[in-house]
Amino acid sequence: MRYTHAFVPTLKEVPKDAVTPSHVLLLRGGFVRMVGAGIYEMLPLGLRVLTKVAAIVREEMDRAGAQEVLMPALLPKEYFDESGRWDSFGDTLLRLKDRKGGEYHLGPTHEEIITDMVRRDVKSYRQLPQNLYQVQMKFRDEARPRAGLLRCREFMMKDAYSFDVSEEKARQSYESMREAYHRIFRRVGLDYRVVAADAGAMGGSTSAEFQVLAQNGEDAIVACTACEYAANVEVAASLRGARVTVEVPAFERVQTPARKTIEEVATFLGKPASATMKALMMVADGAVVMVLVRGDHDANEVKVAKALGASDLRMATDVEIRAASAGPVGFLGPVGGWTGKVVADLALDDGGGYVSGANEVDHHLTNVVLGRDFQATVADLRTVGDADPCPSCGAALKSYRGIEGGHIFVLGTHYSAKMRCHFLDEQNVEKPIVMGCYGIGVSRLVATTIEQHHDGDGIRWPMSVAPYHVVVTTAGKGDDLDGAAETLYRGLTERGVEVMYDDRDERPGVKFKDADLIGFPLRITVGKRGLAEGKVELKARAEKEAVLVPLEEVVERVASMVRDQGGRLRSA
RNA sequence: CGGGGCGUAGCGCAGCCUGGUAGCGCACACGGUUCGGGACCGUGGAGUCGAAGGUUCAAAUCCUUUCGCCCCGACCA
């Protein structure tokens, strides 16, 4: 491609609406443009990258035996009615009506549609297993689209759906997808962790998230520094500490004038926050409950909901707390005054005495012991962090921020049972097909790649997904320079290398800045000095220094670098 | 949905408080000088001041309503 013919509108200044690095660089580098909140156009360069990521995904899905299909984005209500998701999906479902008043939605995910596709024609165990996937735009009316391509309302997603005769076979499909995902994430050049996660609303039994490590990640994850354990903090298990062996004296009521927060109370009483307990009032499926965690710990709503068997959980409002006749906010505690349900975190169940609210303004209790002074359902309720031990091996955990790039599930018969997607087994017994689903946010991966591969000058694309492998630039003017660059451009192109030839009549500085911003992995500079010796400069985007390479060797040198770094040469 | 911020030329911004001729930088066009890390000089084109309503002799500026965008939170297969 000649730069003078290319539509690559780079920006010198940072658009004011962009904050996240990938968002800024996608806009500045001329990859995408915003059309509305969470809605983007892919410009030529952006589409090239997106297409490359999608190509890697397709190759690996095909290698794993999956077959690509294409489903409608516009879907009649009836399918989601069958699964119950027309109601349960909530506001995130983008709904619309046609001229006759018929109700439709834009597909946020396609379990129902694919299940319908399969149930229509699959009747026998002989037709299974099947693994079908789609790569297409999906739509979600996100409460808050943000960070450019990281959270959009319209985004490109790959979803694969497996159909098996048994849970065991489904598990095999799941494992094969897990392996395919490893290959995909590695090939795209991402630093990631596979973590245990909340299968949540999917109704699945087993799931794992592929979390791309990034400073700006929305998700908090922990990974063991010694073993393979890694989990989303939503589910990462905490361990019970050692039991306190000393005798704890009876609890005492003490004055704590106007000290409400853990911080204030602990400081006032001269104790560490870890010697206090925090009473949080939450509403679980409509009922107000008291949730107790140690003062220095954070309650984890996913865990609390699970412990309570609640499908809906949120913090109680002050009004609800008063209505439930609990003590005054800031001085709440489990002893005296509160007669409702109490759940306590494992860490409090160590026989130790803790400071708690006295359910009376300006007063707290000291030496409150769980099991002695009050009763509670004990469960793992808190969010683990850096200081915690690995639940698997006991070594230290380390926390990371991550961006969910992929999520794989064993769905079981959640959808197939509801939608009567059945088959006949060898014994002529009708059974629901056992499903799995496997998603990858393709457009999101483009952004996460930039989050991991950029510097102060711009993007540093991994070879495998770069919009072009190399940019050829002249530094200085003269027919000899242009001629040599032109020859290189032709030679490289013929060799199958993807080349951007910067033939603009610009000063070298301008071309270099754009090259760095756009992030071509390699740059060839044809300059007067080098050319006098029959050489050109070859510089990797990630390296500081360029090397001089004889003209006649450049093409092969670049071709092998492209190959070695995971790029693909186009076959002639 | 709650909190905060912002809408003025393609991009980044000033002007608004204290009403009166719409401005700066970049980008763009033309001429000239430059040419290895976003050059310089000159000339020029380009704006329904997000939209609607109101106050006023007069509104980018004051008032009301509304739409859009960003950030934090809530939410989030």
XYZ file of C-alpha atoms (C1' of nucleotides) in Angstrom:
649
model
C 0.000 0.000 0.000
C 1.197 3.453 -0.844
C 0.680 5.906 1.968
C -0.416 8.587 -0.476
C -3.331 6.376 -1.486
C -4.173 5.147 1.996
C -6.904 6.479 4.243
C -4.955 6.773 7.469
C -6.039 9.934 9.258
C -3.608 10.143 12.165
C -4.090 12.717 14.888
C -1.410 14.782 16.552
C -3.521 15.684 19.512
C -5.306 13.447 21.941
C -9.067 13.514 21.370
C -10.582 14.788 24.583
C -13.043 11.945 25.011
C -10.336 9.298 25.093
C -8.530 8.380 28.284
C -7.561 4.731 28.079
C -4.309 4.130 26.140
C -5.846 1.779 23.591
C -8.700 4.188 22.973
C -6.350 7.126 22.497
C -4.020 5.220 20.194
C -6.781 3.664 18.110
C -8.115 7.146 17.440
C -4.764 8.851 16.985
C -3.381 6.114 14.768
C -6.351 6.328 12.431
C -7.692 2.861 13.222
C -11.202 3.698 14.392
C -13.613 6.594 14.743
C -16.440 6.958 17.205
C -19.976 7.267 15.920
C -21.790 7.192 19.261
C -21.143 5.990 22.793
C -19.806 2.463 22.411
C -20.255 2.490 18.634
C -17.235 2.609 16.362
C -16.275 2.602 12.711
C -13.311 0.524 11.678
C -11.064 2.452 9.315
C -8.794 0.532 6.927
C -5.992 -0.027 9.427
C -8.380 -0.971 12.202
C -10.175 -3.437 10.011
C -6.897 -5.030 8.955
C -6.012 -5.690 12.587
C -9.499 -6.899 13.440
C -9.449 -9.215 10.440
C -6.104 -10.642 11.498
C -7.263 -11.359 15.025
C -10.417 -12.936 13.618
C -8.327 -15.005 11.197
C -6.274 -16.411 14.063
C -9.460 -17.213 15.936
C -10.952 -18.934 12.881
C -7.829 -20.952 12.194
C -7.691 -22.256 15.715
C -11.394 -22.973 15.893
C -11.210 -24.851 12.623
C -8.144 -26.717 13.828
C -10.123 -27.772 16.891
C -12.841 -29.150 14.644
C -15.420 -26.392 14.956
C -17.395 -25.201 11.943
C -18.274 -21.636 11.180
C -21.849 -20.516 10.684
C -23.453 -17.103 10.455
C -26.556 -16.236 12.401
C -28.882 -13.245 12.161
C -28.215 -10.232 14.354
C -31.901 -9.337 14.171
C -33.921 -11.857 16.100
C -37.600 -12.385 16.835
C -38.617 -12.368 20.479
C -39.818 -15.978 20.554
C -36.414 -17.573 21.022
C -35.570 -15.581 24.107
C -39.093 -16.233 25.325
C -38.364 -19.940 25.223
C -35.339 -19.655 27.480
C -36.875 -16.967 29.648
C -34.176 -14.498 28.794
C -36.537 -12.029 27.126
C -37.425 -11.121 30.703
C -34.288 -12.030 32.593
C -31.769 -10.343 30.318
C -33.055 -6.966 31.382
C -32.117 -3.597 29.965
C -28.942 -4.908 28.385
C -31.038 -6.500 25.656
C -31.414 -4.085 22.770
C -35.080 -4.403 21.818
C -36.944 -3.055 18.824
C -40.207 -3.340 16.984
C -40.941 -3.742 13.331
C -43.645 -1.854 11.437
C -46.266 -4.373 12.408
C -45.433 -4.051 16.054
C -43.628 -7.390 16.188
C -40.995 -7.547 18.879
C -37.361 -8.189 18.072
C -33.941 -7.770 19.588
C -30.400 -7.520 18.346
C -28.446 -10.585 19.397
C -26.278 -10.081 22.486
C -25.309 -13.772 22.316
C -26.849 -16.661 20.445
C -27.415 -19.714 22.628
C -31.115 -19.877 21.823
C -30.723 -19.419 18.101
C -27.987 -21.998 17.738
C -29.930 -24.398 19.934
C -32.884 -23.948 17.625
C -30.641 -24.529 14.608
C -29.407 -27.778 16.074
C -32.679 -29.141 17.442
C -34.313 -28.854 14.058
C -31.930 -31.259 12.381
C -30.090 -33.210 15.029
C -32.113 -36.181 16.226
C -29.635 -38.948 16.910
C -26.485 -39.578 18.883
C -24.997 -40.479 15.506
C -25.104 -36.796 14.537
C -23.144 -35.706 17.590
C -20.885 -34.133 18.657
C -21.107 -30.804 16.871
C -19.237 -27.591 17.491
C -20.514 -24.541 15.629
C -19.152 -21.042 15.841
C -19.869 -17.582 14.570
C -17.805 -14.446 14.270
C -20.062 -11.436 14.070
C -21.289 -8.226 15.593
C -23.246 -8.550 18.793
C -25.233 -5.906 20.577
C -25.681 -5.055 24.202
C -27.235 -1.927 25.579
C -24.482 -1.470 28.136
C -25.302 0.704 31.114
C -22.000 2.421 30.584
C -19.974 1.846 27.437
C -16.415 2.905 28.067
C -12.765 2.859 27.143
C -13.154 2.700 23.383
C -13.263 -0.845 22.076
C -12.989 -2.351 25.550
C -16.684 -2.046 26.347
C -18.926 -1.323 23.406
C -22.596 -1.599 22.632
C -21.794 -3.110 19.253
C -18.766 -5.351 19.176
C -17.292 -8.260 17.270
C -17.491 -11.511 19.076
C -16.639 -15.103 18.325
C -18.971 -17.538 20.014
C -18.689 -21.277 19.673
C -21.323 -23.718 20.885
C -20.685 -27.396 21.445
C -23.292 -30.147 21.467
C -22.528 -33.486 23.040
C -24.294 -36.646 24.149
C -23.100 -36.535 27.738
C -21.597 -34.370 30.427
C -18.355 -36.287 30.033
C -18.209 -35.704 26.289
C -19.117 -32.071 26.833
C -16.194 -31.793 29.160
C -13.931 -33.093 26.416
C -15.255 -30.444 24.050
C -14.616 -27.880 26.761
C -11.018 -29.051 27.153
C -10.424 -28.917 23.444
C -11.739 -25.354 23.363
C -9.544 -24.458 26.298
C -6.515 -25.618 24.336
C -7.626 -23.724 21.245
C -7.988 -20.598 23.379
C -4.475 -20.957 24.693
C -3.194 -21.080 21.135
C -5.263 -18.057 20.137
C -4.168 -15.870 23.028
C -0.547 -16.856 22.559
C -0.623 -16.169 18.845
C -2.176 -12.752 19.311
C 0.728 -12.019 21.619
C -1.101 -11.519 24.881
C 0.021 -11.982 28.468
C -2.978 -13.616 30.076
C -4.170 -15.904 32.853
C -6.863 -18.516 32.826
C -8.908 -18.008 35.940
C -11.754 -19.650 37.743
C -14.815 -17.439 37.544
C -18.423 -17.067 38.511
C -20.523 -19.052 36.065
C -23.386 -16.945 37.358
C -26.411 -16.324 35.235
C -25.241 -18.682 32.518
C -26.491 -21.581 34.537
C -23.303 -23.455 33.778
C -21.419 -25.835 35.993
C -17.855 -25.194 34.920
C -16.279 -22.097 33.489
C -12.980 -20.339 33.048
C -12.111 -16.827 32.008
C -9.165 -15.888 29.840
C -8.046 -12.694 31.492
C -5.618 -10.451 29.655
C -3.416 -8.695 32.186
C -3.752 -4.941 31.931
C -3.490 -1.929 34.185
C -6.889 -0.727 33.030
C -8.659 -4.015 33.457
C -12.164 -3.971 34.860
C -11.674 -7.273 36.611
C -9.582 -8.048 39.641
C -7.929 -11.436 39.612
C -5.448 -13.243 41.815
C -2.872 -15.768 40.735
C -0.637 -17.940 42.872
C 3.041 -17.126 42.795
C 3.921 -20.797 43.129
C 1.275 -23.014 41.579
C -1.214 -22.819 38.725
C -4.074 -21.454 40.805
C -5.675 -18.313 39.432
C -9.141 -16.941 39.989
C -11.332 -13.938 39.574
C -11.585 -12.316 43.012
C -15.333 -12.790 42.700
C -14.733 -16.447 43.437
C -11.160 -16.760 44.751
C -11.439 -18.724 47.980
C -10.133 -17.369 51.247
C -8.744 -19.601 53.950
C -9.664 -19.766 57.612
C -6.858 -18.472 59.796
C -5.374 -20.140 62.866
C -7.621 -20.403 65.926
C -7.058 -18.050 68.821
C -6.063 -20.105 71.849
C -6.096 -17.544 74.629
C -9.231 -17.073 76.722
C -11.191 -14.011 75.654
C -12.761 -12.060 78.539
C -16.473 -11.251 78.441
C -17.454 -8.462 76.111
C -17.645 -4.928 77.396
C -19.574 -1.866 76.311
C -17.351 1.130 75.632
C -18.000 4.715 74.633
C -16.958 5.660 71.115
C -18.346 9.188 70.675
C -19.037 9.952 67.027
C -16.628 7.223 65.907
C -18.472 5.471 63.101
C -16.049 4.165 60.556
C -13.758 1.203 61.169
C -10.830 3.564 60.843
C -12.150 5.968 63.483
C -13.160 3.264 65.921
C -9.912 1.332 65.605
C -7.800 4.428 66.049
C -9.875 5.614 68.991
C -9.599 2.269 70.756
C -5.954 1.841 69.843
C -6.550 -1.407 67.990
C -5.763 -2.476 64.426
C -8.662 -2.607 61.975
C -8.176 -6.368 61.872
C -9.381 -6.534 65.492
C -12.760 -5.127 64.538
C -15.722 -6.524 62.711
C -17.696 -4.690 60.094
C -21.459 -5.140 59.981
C -22.942 -4.574 56.540
C -26.662 -4.586 55.977
C -27.667 -6.090 52.679
C -30.926 -6.938 51.018
C -31.005 -10.496 49.729
C -34.077 -11.307 47.645
C -35.993 -8.684 49.598
C -34.898 -9.624 53.123
C -32.482 -7.518 55.146
C -29.528 -9.515 56.448
C -26.442 -8.620 58.448
C -23.140 -9.509 56.810
C -20.070 -9.550 59.047
C -16.486 -9.353 57.840
C -13.295 -8.364 59.604
C -12.668 -4.623 59.660
C -9.764 -4.794 57.247
C -11.561 -7.134 54.839
C -13.960 -6.438 52.006
C -17.225 -8.297 51.646
C -17.603 -10.005 48.295
C -21.140 -9.716 46.992
C -20.865 -12.709 44.694
C -19.810 -14.894 47.611
C -22.407 -13.434 49.948
C -25.145 -14.049 47.410
C -23.972 -17.619 47.008
C -23.800 -18.206 50.762
C -27.339 -16.896 51.159
C -28.622 -18.683 48.101
C -29.866 -15.313 46.943
C -30.351 -14.410 43.295
C -30.507 -10.702 43.999
C -28.256 -8.913 46.469
C -27.485 -5.289 47.172
C -26.537 -2.952 49.977
C -29.485 -1.874 52.104
C -30.460 1.770 52.146
C -30.545 3.698 55.427
C -34.316 3.668 55.228
C -34.411 -0.115 54.912
C -31.999 -0.490 57.806
C -34.208 1.609 60.040
C -37.309 -0.197 58.830
C -35.705 -3.521 59.700
C -35.216 -2.179 63.233
C -31.496 -2.622 63.285
C -29.265 -0.389 65.383
C -28.061 3.064 64.347
C -25.891 3.133 61.230
C -22.245 3.306 62.227
C -22.853 1.357 65.428
C -24.395 -1.823 64.069
C -23.418 -5.151 65.517
C -24.580 -8.724 65.903
C -25.012 -8.630 69.671
C -28.335 -7.376 71.026
C -30.818 -5.476 68.958
C -30.600 -7.363 65.701
C -32.852 -10.372 65.389
C -32.572 -11.005 61.664
C -30.272 -13.330 59.787
C -26.532 -12.986 60.358
C -23.806 -14.366 58.116
C -20.161 -14.058 59.112
C -16.943 -14.510 57.233
C -14.613 -17.400 58.033
C -11.948 -15.083 59.334
C -14.169 -14.050 62.241
C -14.712 -17.653 63.250
C -11.346 -18.053 64.952
C -12.429 -17.828 68.574
C -10.952 -14.354 68.871
C -12.602 -11.281 70.375
C -13.551 -8.446 68.070
C -14.812 -4.910 68.381
C -18.331 -4.560 67.050
C -21.057 -1.947 67.083
C -23.250 -1.959 70.213
C -26.457 -1.101 68.330
C -26.487 2.086 70.348
C -25.310 5.524 69.306
C -21.707 6.311 70.295
C -21.045 2.855 71.701
C -19.159 -0.253 70.642
C -18.519 -3.617 72.238
C -15.089 -5.129 72.712
C -14.208 -8.817 72.959
C -17.203 -10.004 71.014
C -16.727 -13.659 70.159
C -18.556 -15.431 67.344
C -20.250 -18.568 68.652
C -20.060 -17.406 72.259
C -21.729 -13.997 72.178
C -23.800 -14.414 69.056
C -24.603 -17.010 66.453
C -24.134 -16.686 62.705
C -23.934 -18.721 59.558
C -20.233 -18.896 58.800
C -19.042 -18.847 55.194
C -16.337 -17.560 52.921
C -17.600 -14.039 52.298
C -14.632 -11.827 51.703
C -12.561 -10.775 48.748
C -9.015 -12.071 48.848
C -6.026 -9.885 48.074
C -2.262 -9.799 47.857
C -1.611 -10.836 51.421
C -3.727 -13.964 51.235
C -2.449 -17.515 50.895
C -3.248 -19.591 47.833
C -6.197 -21.874 48.612
C -4.555 -24.567 46.581
C -0.965 -24.623 47.813
C -0.677 -21.970 50.518
C 1.932 -19.840 48.776
C 1.339 -16.112 48.384
C -1.260 -14.817 45.970
C -0.584 -11.846 43.751
C -3.322 -9.610 42.410
C -3.669 -8.328 38.898
C -6.109 -6.300 36.899
C -7.447 -8.130 33.921
C -9.640 -7.658 30.906
C -11.894 -10.569 30.133
C -10.875 -11.628 26.653
C -12.570 -14.986 26.595
C -14.892 -17.085 28.670
C -15.600 -20.776 28.282
C -18.476 -22.661 29.893
C -19.920 -26.085 30.212
C -23.597 -25.194 30.002
C -25.008 -28.622 30.604
C -28.639 -28.920 29.582
C -29.683 -25.464 30.721
C -30.826 -24.399 27.253
C -31.365 -27.758 25.591
C -33.825 -28.881 28.263
C -35.839 -25.661 28.133
C -35.867 -25.627 24.380
C -36.385 -29.341 23.868
C -33.158 -29.828 21.992
C -33.112 -33.592 22.366
C -31.513 -36.621 20.750
C -32.042 -40.375 20.902
C -29.200 -42.392 22.354
C -28.193 -45.972 21.508
C -30.951 -47.299 23.756
C -33.540 -45.187 21.979
C -33.848 -42.993 25.052
C -34.567 -39.337 24.482
C -32.110 -37.012 26.223
C -31.295 -33.320 26.160
C -28.077 -32.471 24.361
C -25.289 -31.333 26.675
C -23.987 -27.957 25.623
C -20.980 -25.747 26.095
C -20.317 -22.204 24.932
C -17.083 -20.401 24.298
C -16.782 -16.687 23.657
C -13.977 -14.394 22.604
C -14.363 -10.651 22.290
C -12.566 -10.187 18.997
C -12.774 -6.403 18.816
C -11.965 -6.233 22.505
C -8.807 -8.264 21.895
C -7.640 -5.600 19.464
C -7.833 -3.034 22.252
C -6.287 -5.304 24.878
C -3.384 -5.971 22.536
C -2.680 -2.248 22.492
C -3.083 -2.012 26.260
C -0.224 -4.484 26.517
C 1.853 -3.316 23.581
C 2.400 0.414 23.507
C 4.839 3.075 24.643
C 5.000 6.850 24.730
C 5.304 7.049 20.942
C 2.466 4.776 19.986
C 1.485 1.183 19.401
C 3.897 -1.745 19.131
C 1.853 -4.346 17.282
C 2.894 -7.951 17.591
C 3.787 -9.179 14.107
C 0.855 -11.580 14.071
C -1.808 -8.864 14.145
C 0.004 -5.777 12.808
C -1.895 -3.937 10.062
C 1.255 -4.173 7.910
C 4.483 -5.996 8.652
C 6.795 -3.201 7.610
C 6.828 0.433 6.588
C 9.290 1.637 3.980
C 10.304 5.256 4.362
C 12.663 7.528 2.535
C 14.689 10.015 4.540
C 15.717 12.806 2.306
C 14.974 13.458 -1.337
C 16.270 12.251 -4.622
C 15.325 9.977 -7.450
C 17.888 7.456 -6.254
C 16.150 7.215 -2.853
C 12.699 6.982 -4.358
C 13.891 4.429 -6.852
C 15.465 2.235 -4.199
C 12.380 2.503 -1.983
C 10.140 1.681 -4.898
C 12.204 -1.386 -5.734
C 12.100 -2.517 -2.115
C 8.359 -2.003 -1.983
C 7.898 -4.182 -5.050
C 10.368 -6.820 -3.897
C 8.853 -7.142 -0.448
C 5.325 -7.238 -1.798
C 6.269 -9.962 -4.242
C 7.839 -11.905 -1.414
C 4.488 -11.834 0.375
C 5.377 -9.207 2.976
C 2.670 -6.682 3.804
C 4.244 -3.314 3.147
C 3.173 0.237 3.723
C 5.292 2.437 1.487
C 5.375 5.946 2.901
C 5.743 7.838 -0.358
C 4.406 11.085 1.052
C 6.238 14.307 0.358
C 6.825 14.894 4.043
C 9.809 15.569 6.227
C 11.360 12.436 7.701
C 10.326 13.392 11.222
C 6.676 13.396 10.267
C 6.949 9.952 8.699
C 8.844 8.507 11.647
C 6.310 9.873 14.124
C 3.421 8.389 12.168
C 5.233 5.061 11.791
C 5.805 4.844 15.531
C 2.261 5.906 16.313
C 0.692 3.384 13.952
C 3.097 0.788 15.269
C 4.421 -1.132 12.268
C 6.641 -3.853 13.763
C 9.448 -3.109 11.286
C 10.658 0.012 9.554
C 12.999 0.296 6.610
C 14.554 3.694 6.065
C 16.170 4.468 2.760
C 18.644 7.292 3.378
C 21.386 9.018 1.429
C 24.296 7.884 3.587
C 23.312 4.242 3.696
C 22.362 4.090 0.068
C 25.830 5.332 -0.921
C 27.115 2.056 0.515
C 24.226 0.086 -0.932
C 22.553 -0.282 2.436
C 19.284 0.649 4.135
C 18.311 0.876 7.785
C 16.143 -1.798 9.310
C 14.604 -1.027 12.684
C 12.217 -2.965 14.853
C 9.530 -0.865 16.532
C 10.392 -2.385 19.887
C 14.138 -1.766 19.514
C 15.999 1.468 19.951
C 18.682 1.015 17.324
C 18.481 0.357 13.620
C 20.834 -1.943 11.764
C 22.281 -1.356 8.297
C 21.398 -4.098 5.871
C 22.669 -4.479 2.291
C 19.929 -3.751 -0.210
C 20.012 -7.176 -1.782
C 19.523 -8.883 1.591
C 16.675 -6.799 2.964
C 13.776 -8.647 1.424
C 14.827 -12.044 2.735
C 15.828 -10.619 6.074
C 12.425 -9.002 6.546
C 10.569 -12.057 5.272
C 12.266 -14.282 7.805
C 11.688 -11.800 10.616
C 7.998 -11.717 9.756
C 7.859 -15.498 9.826
C 9.919 -15.864 12.991
C 7.744 -13.383 14.837
C 4.491 -15.103 14.045
C 3.486 -13.147 10.962
C 2.121 -14.702 7.805
C 3.588 -14.091 4.363
C 1.011 -13.922 1.643
C 1.508 -16.664 -0.865
C 1.983 -15.471 -4.408
C -29.689 4.864 37.502
C -26.653 8.216 41.261
C -22.355 11.736 41.392
C -18.934 14.932 38.599
C -17.296 17.265 34.010
C -17.751 18.887 28.952
C -20.436 20.501 24.121
C -17.538 27.263 20.303
C -14.005 25.574 12.601
C -11.761 18.690 11.034
C -8.732 18.230 16.089
C -7.208 20.695 20.819
C -8.812 25.011 23.303
C -9.824 30.593 24.875
C -14.046 33.814 25.125
C -19.190 33.051 29.222
C -18.378 35.240 35.649
C -19.285 41.295 34.156
C -24.577 40.549 27.358
C -22.629 44.517 22.262
C -17.745 43.078 15.705
C -16.466 34.921 17.371
C -10.766 34.231 18.521
C -5.901 31.153 19.156
C -2.822 26.709 18.004
C -2.752 22.473 14.896
C -4.806 20.665 10.356
C -6.375 22.395 5.267
C -5.406 25.577 0.224
C -1.843 28.732 -2.450
C 3.317 31.017 -2.814
C 8.289 30.894 -1.006
C 12.318 28.991 2.075
C 13.381 24.275 4.278
C 14.283 18.617 4.541
C 17.068 12.232 9.490
C 12.321 12.601 14.733
C 5.481 16.142 14.204
C 9.948 23.013 10.066
C 9.463 28.433 9.032
C 7.439 33.027 6.663
C 3.374 35.156 4.051
C -1.660 34.876 2.145
C -6.384 32.473 2.356
C -10.846 29.335 3.104
C -13.557 27.238 6.838
C -17.975 28.019 12.726
C -26.551 27.031 12.571
C -21.272 28.776 19.386
C -25.190 20.887 20.558
C -30.784 21.860 20.031
C -35.440 24.348 21.478
C -37.827 28.059 24.163
C -37.446 32.529 27.177
C -35.375 37.472 29.129
C -33.310 41.800 26.438
C -32.774 47.163 21.925
C -29.006 43.204 21.715
C -27.485 36.301 23.868
C -21.753 31.903 22.642
C -22.443 34.792 27.308
C -28.295 35.287 31.599
C -32.856 31.772 32.635
C -35.692 27.120 31.485
C -36.040 22.637 28.967
C -33.777 19.048 26.113
C -30.060 16.050 23.413
C -25.146 14.190 23.169
C -20.241 12.793 24.980
C -16.487 11.613 28.873
C -15.041 10.096 33.948
C -16.288 7.709 38.964
C -19.895 4.486 41.046
C -24.125 1.004 40.494
C -24.694 -2.604 36.716
C -22.317 -6.267 33.477
C -22.140 -13.582 29.767
